[in-house]
Tab-separated table of C-alpha atoms and ligand atoms in Angstrom:
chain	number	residue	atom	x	y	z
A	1	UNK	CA	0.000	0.000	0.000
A	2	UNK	CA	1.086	3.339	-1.403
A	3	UNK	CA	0.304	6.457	1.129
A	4	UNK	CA	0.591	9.796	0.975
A	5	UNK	CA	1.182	12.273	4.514
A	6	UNK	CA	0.986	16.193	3.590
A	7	UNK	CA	0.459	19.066	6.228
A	8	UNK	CA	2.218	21.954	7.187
A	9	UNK	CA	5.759	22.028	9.052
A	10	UNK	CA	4.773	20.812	12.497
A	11	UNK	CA	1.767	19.060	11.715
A	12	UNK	CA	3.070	16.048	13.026
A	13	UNK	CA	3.616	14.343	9.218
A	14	UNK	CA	6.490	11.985	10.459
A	15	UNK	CA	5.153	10.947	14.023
A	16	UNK	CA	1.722	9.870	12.050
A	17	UNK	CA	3.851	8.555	9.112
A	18	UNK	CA	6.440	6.013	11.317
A	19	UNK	CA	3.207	5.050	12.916
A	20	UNK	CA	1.243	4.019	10.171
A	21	UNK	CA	4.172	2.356	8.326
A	22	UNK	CA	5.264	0.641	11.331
A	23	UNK	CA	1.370	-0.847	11.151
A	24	UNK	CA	1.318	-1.971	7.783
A	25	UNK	CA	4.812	-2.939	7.886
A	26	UNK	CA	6.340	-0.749	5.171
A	27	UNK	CA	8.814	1.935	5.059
A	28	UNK	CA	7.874	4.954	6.173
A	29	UNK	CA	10.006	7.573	3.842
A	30	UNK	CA	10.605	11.522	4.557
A	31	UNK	CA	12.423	13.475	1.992
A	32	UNK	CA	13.156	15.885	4.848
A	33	UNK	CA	15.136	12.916	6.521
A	34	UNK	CA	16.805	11.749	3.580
A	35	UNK	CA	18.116	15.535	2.619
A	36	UNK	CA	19.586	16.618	5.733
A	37	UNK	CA	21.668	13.078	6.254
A	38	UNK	CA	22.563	13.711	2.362
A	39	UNK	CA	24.185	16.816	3.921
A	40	UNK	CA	25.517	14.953	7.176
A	41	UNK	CA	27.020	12.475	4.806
A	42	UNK	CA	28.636	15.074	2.327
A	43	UNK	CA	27.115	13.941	-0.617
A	44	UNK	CA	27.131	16.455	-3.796
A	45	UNK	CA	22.881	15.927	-3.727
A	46	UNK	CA	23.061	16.991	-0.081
A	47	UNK	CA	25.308	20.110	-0.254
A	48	UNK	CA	23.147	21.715	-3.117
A	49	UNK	CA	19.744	20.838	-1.219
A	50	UNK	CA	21.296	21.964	1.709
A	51	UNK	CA	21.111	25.832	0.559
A	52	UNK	CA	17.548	25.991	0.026
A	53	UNK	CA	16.655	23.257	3.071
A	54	UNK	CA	18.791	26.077	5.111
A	55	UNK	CA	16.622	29.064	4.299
A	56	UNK	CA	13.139	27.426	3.984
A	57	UNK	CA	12.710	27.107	0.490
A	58	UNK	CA	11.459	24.026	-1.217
A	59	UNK	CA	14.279	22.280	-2.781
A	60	UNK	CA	13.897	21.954	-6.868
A	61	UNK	CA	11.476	19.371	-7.759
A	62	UNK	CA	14.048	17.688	-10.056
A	63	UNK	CA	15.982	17.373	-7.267
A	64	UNK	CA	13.090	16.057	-5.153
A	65	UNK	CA	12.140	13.921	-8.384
A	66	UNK	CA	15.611	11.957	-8.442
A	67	UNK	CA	15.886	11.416	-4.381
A	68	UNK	CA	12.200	9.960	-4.185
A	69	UNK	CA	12.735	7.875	-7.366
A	70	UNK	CA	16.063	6.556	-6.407
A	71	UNK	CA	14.455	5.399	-2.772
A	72	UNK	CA	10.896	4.313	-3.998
A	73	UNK	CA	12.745	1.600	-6.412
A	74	UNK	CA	14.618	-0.217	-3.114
A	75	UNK	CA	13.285	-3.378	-2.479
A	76	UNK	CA	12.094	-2.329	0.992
A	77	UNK	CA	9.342	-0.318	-1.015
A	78	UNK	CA	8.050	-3.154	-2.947
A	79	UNK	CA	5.370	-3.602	-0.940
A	80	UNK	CA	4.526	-0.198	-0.676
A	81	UNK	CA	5.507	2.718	1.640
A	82	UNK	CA	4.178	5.623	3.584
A	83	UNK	CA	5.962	9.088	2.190
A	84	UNK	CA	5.927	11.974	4.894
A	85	UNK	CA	5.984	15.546	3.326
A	86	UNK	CA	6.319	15.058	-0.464
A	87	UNK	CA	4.805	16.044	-2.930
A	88	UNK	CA	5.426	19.292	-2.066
A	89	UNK	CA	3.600	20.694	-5.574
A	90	UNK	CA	1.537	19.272	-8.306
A	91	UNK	CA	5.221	19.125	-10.430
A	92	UNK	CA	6.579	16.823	-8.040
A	93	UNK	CA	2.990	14.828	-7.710
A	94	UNK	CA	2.674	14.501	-11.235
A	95	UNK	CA	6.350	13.181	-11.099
A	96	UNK	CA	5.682	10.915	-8.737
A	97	UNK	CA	2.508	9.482	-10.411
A	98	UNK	CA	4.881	8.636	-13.844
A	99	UNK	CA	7.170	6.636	-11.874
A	100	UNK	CA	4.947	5.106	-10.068
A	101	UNK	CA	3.140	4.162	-13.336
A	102	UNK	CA	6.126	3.131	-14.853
A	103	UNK	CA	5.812	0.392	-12.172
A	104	UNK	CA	2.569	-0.740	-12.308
A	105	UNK	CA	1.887	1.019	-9.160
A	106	UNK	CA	-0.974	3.608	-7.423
A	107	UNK	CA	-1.081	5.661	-4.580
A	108	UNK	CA	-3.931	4.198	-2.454
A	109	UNK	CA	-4.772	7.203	0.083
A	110	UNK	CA	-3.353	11.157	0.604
A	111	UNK	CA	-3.878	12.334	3.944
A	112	UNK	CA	-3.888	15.864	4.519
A	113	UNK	CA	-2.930	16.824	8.421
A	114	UNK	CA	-4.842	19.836	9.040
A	115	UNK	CA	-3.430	22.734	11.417
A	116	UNK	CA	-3.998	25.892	12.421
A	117	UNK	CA	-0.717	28.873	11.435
A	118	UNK	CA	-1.435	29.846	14.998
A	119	UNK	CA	-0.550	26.217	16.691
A	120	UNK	CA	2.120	25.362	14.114
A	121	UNK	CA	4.441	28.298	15.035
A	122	UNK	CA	3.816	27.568	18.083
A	123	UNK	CA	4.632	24.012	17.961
A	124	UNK	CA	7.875	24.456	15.571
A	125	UNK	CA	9.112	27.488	18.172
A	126	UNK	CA	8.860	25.145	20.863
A	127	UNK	CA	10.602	22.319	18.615
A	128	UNK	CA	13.325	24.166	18.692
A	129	UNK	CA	14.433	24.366	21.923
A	130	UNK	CA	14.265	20.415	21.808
A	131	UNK	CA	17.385	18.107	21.603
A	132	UNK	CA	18.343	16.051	18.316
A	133	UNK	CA	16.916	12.921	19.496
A	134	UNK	CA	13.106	14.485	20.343
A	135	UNK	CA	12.941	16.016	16.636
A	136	UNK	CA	14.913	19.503	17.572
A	137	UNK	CA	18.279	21.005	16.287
A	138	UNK	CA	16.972	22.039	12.973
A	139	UNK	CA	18.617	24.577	11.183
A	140	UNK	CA	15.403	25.663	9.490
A	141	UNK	CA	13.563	25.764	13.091
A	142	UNK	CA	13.894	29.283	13.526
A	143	UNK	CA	11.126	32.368	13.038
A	144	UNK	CA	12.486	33.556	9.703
A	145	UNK	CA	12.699	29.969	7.749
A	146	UNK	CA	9.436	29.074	9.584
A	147	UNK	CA	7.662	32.055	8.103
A	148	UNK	CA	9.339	31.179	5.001
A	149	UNK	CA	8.193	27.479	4.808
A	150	UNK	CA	4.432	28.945	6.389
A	151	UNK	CA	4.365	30.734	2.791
A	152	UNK	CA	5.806	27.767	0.191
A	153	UNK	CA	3.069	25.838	1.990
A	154	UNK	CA	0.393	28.022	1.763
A	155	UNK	CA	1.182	28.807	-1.964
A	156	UNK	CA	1.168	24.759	-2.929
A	157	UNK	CA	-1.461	23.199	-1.079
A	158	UNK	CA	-4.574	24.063	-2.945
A	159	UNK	CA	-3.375	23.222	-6.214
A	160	UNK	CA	-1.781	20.278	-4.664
A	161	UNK	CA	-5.607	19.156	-2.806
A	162	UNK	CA	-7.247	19.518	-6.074
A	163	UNK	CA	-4.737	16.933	-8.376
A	164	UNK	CA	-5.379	14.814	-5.394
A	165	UNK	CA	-9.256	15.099	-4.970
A	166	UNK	CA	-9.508	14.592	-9.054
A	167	UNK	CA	-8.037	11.783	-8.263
A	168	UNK	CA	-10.942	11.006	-5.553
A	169	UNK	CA	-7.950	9.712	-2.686
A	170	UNK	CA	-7.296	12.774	-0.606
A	171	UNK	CA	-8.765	12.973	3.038
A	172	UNK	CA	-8.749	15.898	5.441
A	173	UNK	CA	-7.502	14.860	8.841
A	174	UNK	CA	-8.011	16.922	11.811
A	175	UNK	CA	-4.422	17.614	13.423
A	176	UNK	CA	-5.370	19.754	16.846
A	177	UNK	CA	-5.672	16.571	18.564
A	178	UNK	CA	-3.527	14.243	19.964
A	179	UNK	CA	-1.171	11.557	17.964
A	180	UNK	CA	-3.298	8.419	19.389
A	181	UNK	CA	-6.442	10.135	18.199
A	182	UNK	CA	-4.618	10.633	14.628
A	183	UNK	CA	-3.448	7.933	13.950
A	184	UNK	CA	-6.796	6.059	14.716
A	185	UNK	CA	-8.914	8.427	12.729
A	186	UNK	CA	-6.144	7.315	9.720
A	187	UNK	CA	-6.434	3.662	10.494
A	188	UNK	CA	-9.874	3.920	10.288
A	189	UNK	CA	-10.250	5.568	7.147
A	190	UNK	CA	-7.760	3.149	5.758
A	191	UNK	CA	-10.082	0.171	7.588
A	192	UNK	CA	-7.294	-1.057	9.340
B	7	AMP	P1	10.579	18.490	6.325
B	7	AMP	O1	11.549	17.637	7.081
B	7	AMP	O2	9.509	17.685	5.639
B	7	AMP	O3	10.037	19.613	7.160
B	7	AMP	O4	11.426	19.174	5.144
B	7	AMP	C1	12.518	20.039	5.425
B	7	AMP	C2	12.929	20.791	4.186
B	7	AMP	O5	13.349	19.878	3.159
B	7	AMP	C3	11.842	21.632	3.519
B	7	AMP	O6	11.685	22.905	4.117
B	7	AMP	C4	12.408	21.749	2.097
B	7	AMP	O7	13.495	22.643	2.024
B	7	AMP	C5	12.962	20.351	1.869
B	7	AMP	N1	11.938	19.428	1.323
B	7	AMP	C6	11.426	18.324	1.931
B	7	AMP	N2	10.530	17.699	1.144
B	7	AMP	C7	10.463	18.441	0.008
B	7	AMP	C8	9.706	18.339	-1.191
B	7	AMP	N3	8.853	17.334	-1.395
B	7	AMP	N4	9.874	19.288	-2.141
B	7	AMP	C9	10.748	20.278	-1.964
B	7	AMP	N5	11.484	20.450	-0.876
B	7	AMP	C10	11.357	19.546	0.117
C-alpha cells in the first residue's frame, strides 16, 4: 500500500507517518530525513539541497524527483511505503505518479494533516528548543525559515488538494488533537 502524509511544518507528518508504516509494515520515507543526512554524509545531492533546506525554500522538484525515485525503487518499497511531506507541488505529484506508473503502481490514500498557522508556530518554536533525538536542532527551526516554509506551503497546497481530490484519494484529517487520536482516525479511514 502506497500512502501519501501532507500538512504543514509541524503538523506532526512523520510521528503519524512512522506510525502508520510501522502498522502496515512498510517503510515509512521523509524526503526531509533523507536531505539533511545527504548533507551529514557530504554527498554532492546533499550540499546543493542543503542551501535551500537552510533558508526554507522548497528544494527543486528535479531534485526532489531523483531522491524519491532513487528510494521508492529499493526493495524495501516493494510492498509499498508511507511518504511523509512530499509532494510538495503538483510538479513533483505529477512526477511521482509517472514513476509510479512506470511500475505498475498507485497511490492508495493522501492524507492531509490539518493545522492551524497559529498552533504550528507555536509548535515548531517550541521544537526548537528540543534536543536532536526528540525532533529539535533544525537549522530551518527558527522564526524567519518558519515564516518562510508557512508561505511555500500556503502557496502549494490548494493546487496540490485539487490533483489529489480529481483523483478522488485525498482525506482531510483533523491535526489539533492528539497523535493516538490521529493515527486512529487514519487507520480507520484506511479500515485497518
Ligand atoms: P521536512 O523535514 O519535511 O520539514 O522538510 C525540510 C525541508 O526539506 C523543507 O523545508 C524543504 O526545504 C525540503 N523538502 C522536503 N521535502 C520536500 C519536497 N517534497 N519538495 C521540496 N522540498 C522539500
Amino acid at each position: 500500500m502506497i500512502i501519501i502524509i501532507v500538512g504543514p511544518p509541524g503538523s506532526g507528518k512523520s510521528t503519524q507517518a512512522k506510525r502508520l508504516a510501522k502498522k502496515i509494515e512498510v517503510p515509512a520515507i521523509s524526503i526531509g530525513q533523507l536531505l539533511r543526512d545527504a548533507k551529514k554524509s557530504g554527498t554532492e545531492i546533499g550540499k546543493e539541497a542543503a542551501k535551500y533546506v537552510e533558508r526554507g525554500e522548497l528544494v527543486p522538484s528535479k531534485m526532489i524527483e531523483a531522491l524519491t525515485r532513487f528510494r521508492i525503487r529499493e526493495d524495501d518499497c516493494k510492498e509499498g511505503f508511507v511518504l511523509d511531506g512530499a509532494p510538495r507541488r503538483v510538479e513533483e505529484a505529477v512526477a511521482l505518479d509517472s514513476v509510479l506508473e512506470e511500475q505498475g503502481r498507485k497511490i492508495a490514500r493522501v492524507f492531509y494533516i490539518e493545522v492551524p498557522e497559529k498552533e504550528i508556530i507555536k509548535r515548531l518554536v517550541k521544537r526548537s528548543t528540543l534536543p536532536e533525538e526528540k525532533g529539535g536542532g533544525r537549522v530551518d527551526d527558527n522564526m524567519e525559515d518558519i515564516k518562510v516554509r508557512i508561505q511555500e506551503f500556503r502557496d502549494n497546497i490548494n493546487p496540490l488538494k485539487k490533483y489529489y481530490q480529481d483523483k478522488e484519494i485525498f482525506e482531510i484529517i483533523e491535526g489539533k488533537r492528539t497523535r493516538d487520536e490521529i493515527q486512529e482516525d487514519i487507520r480507520n479511514k484506511l479500515r485497518l
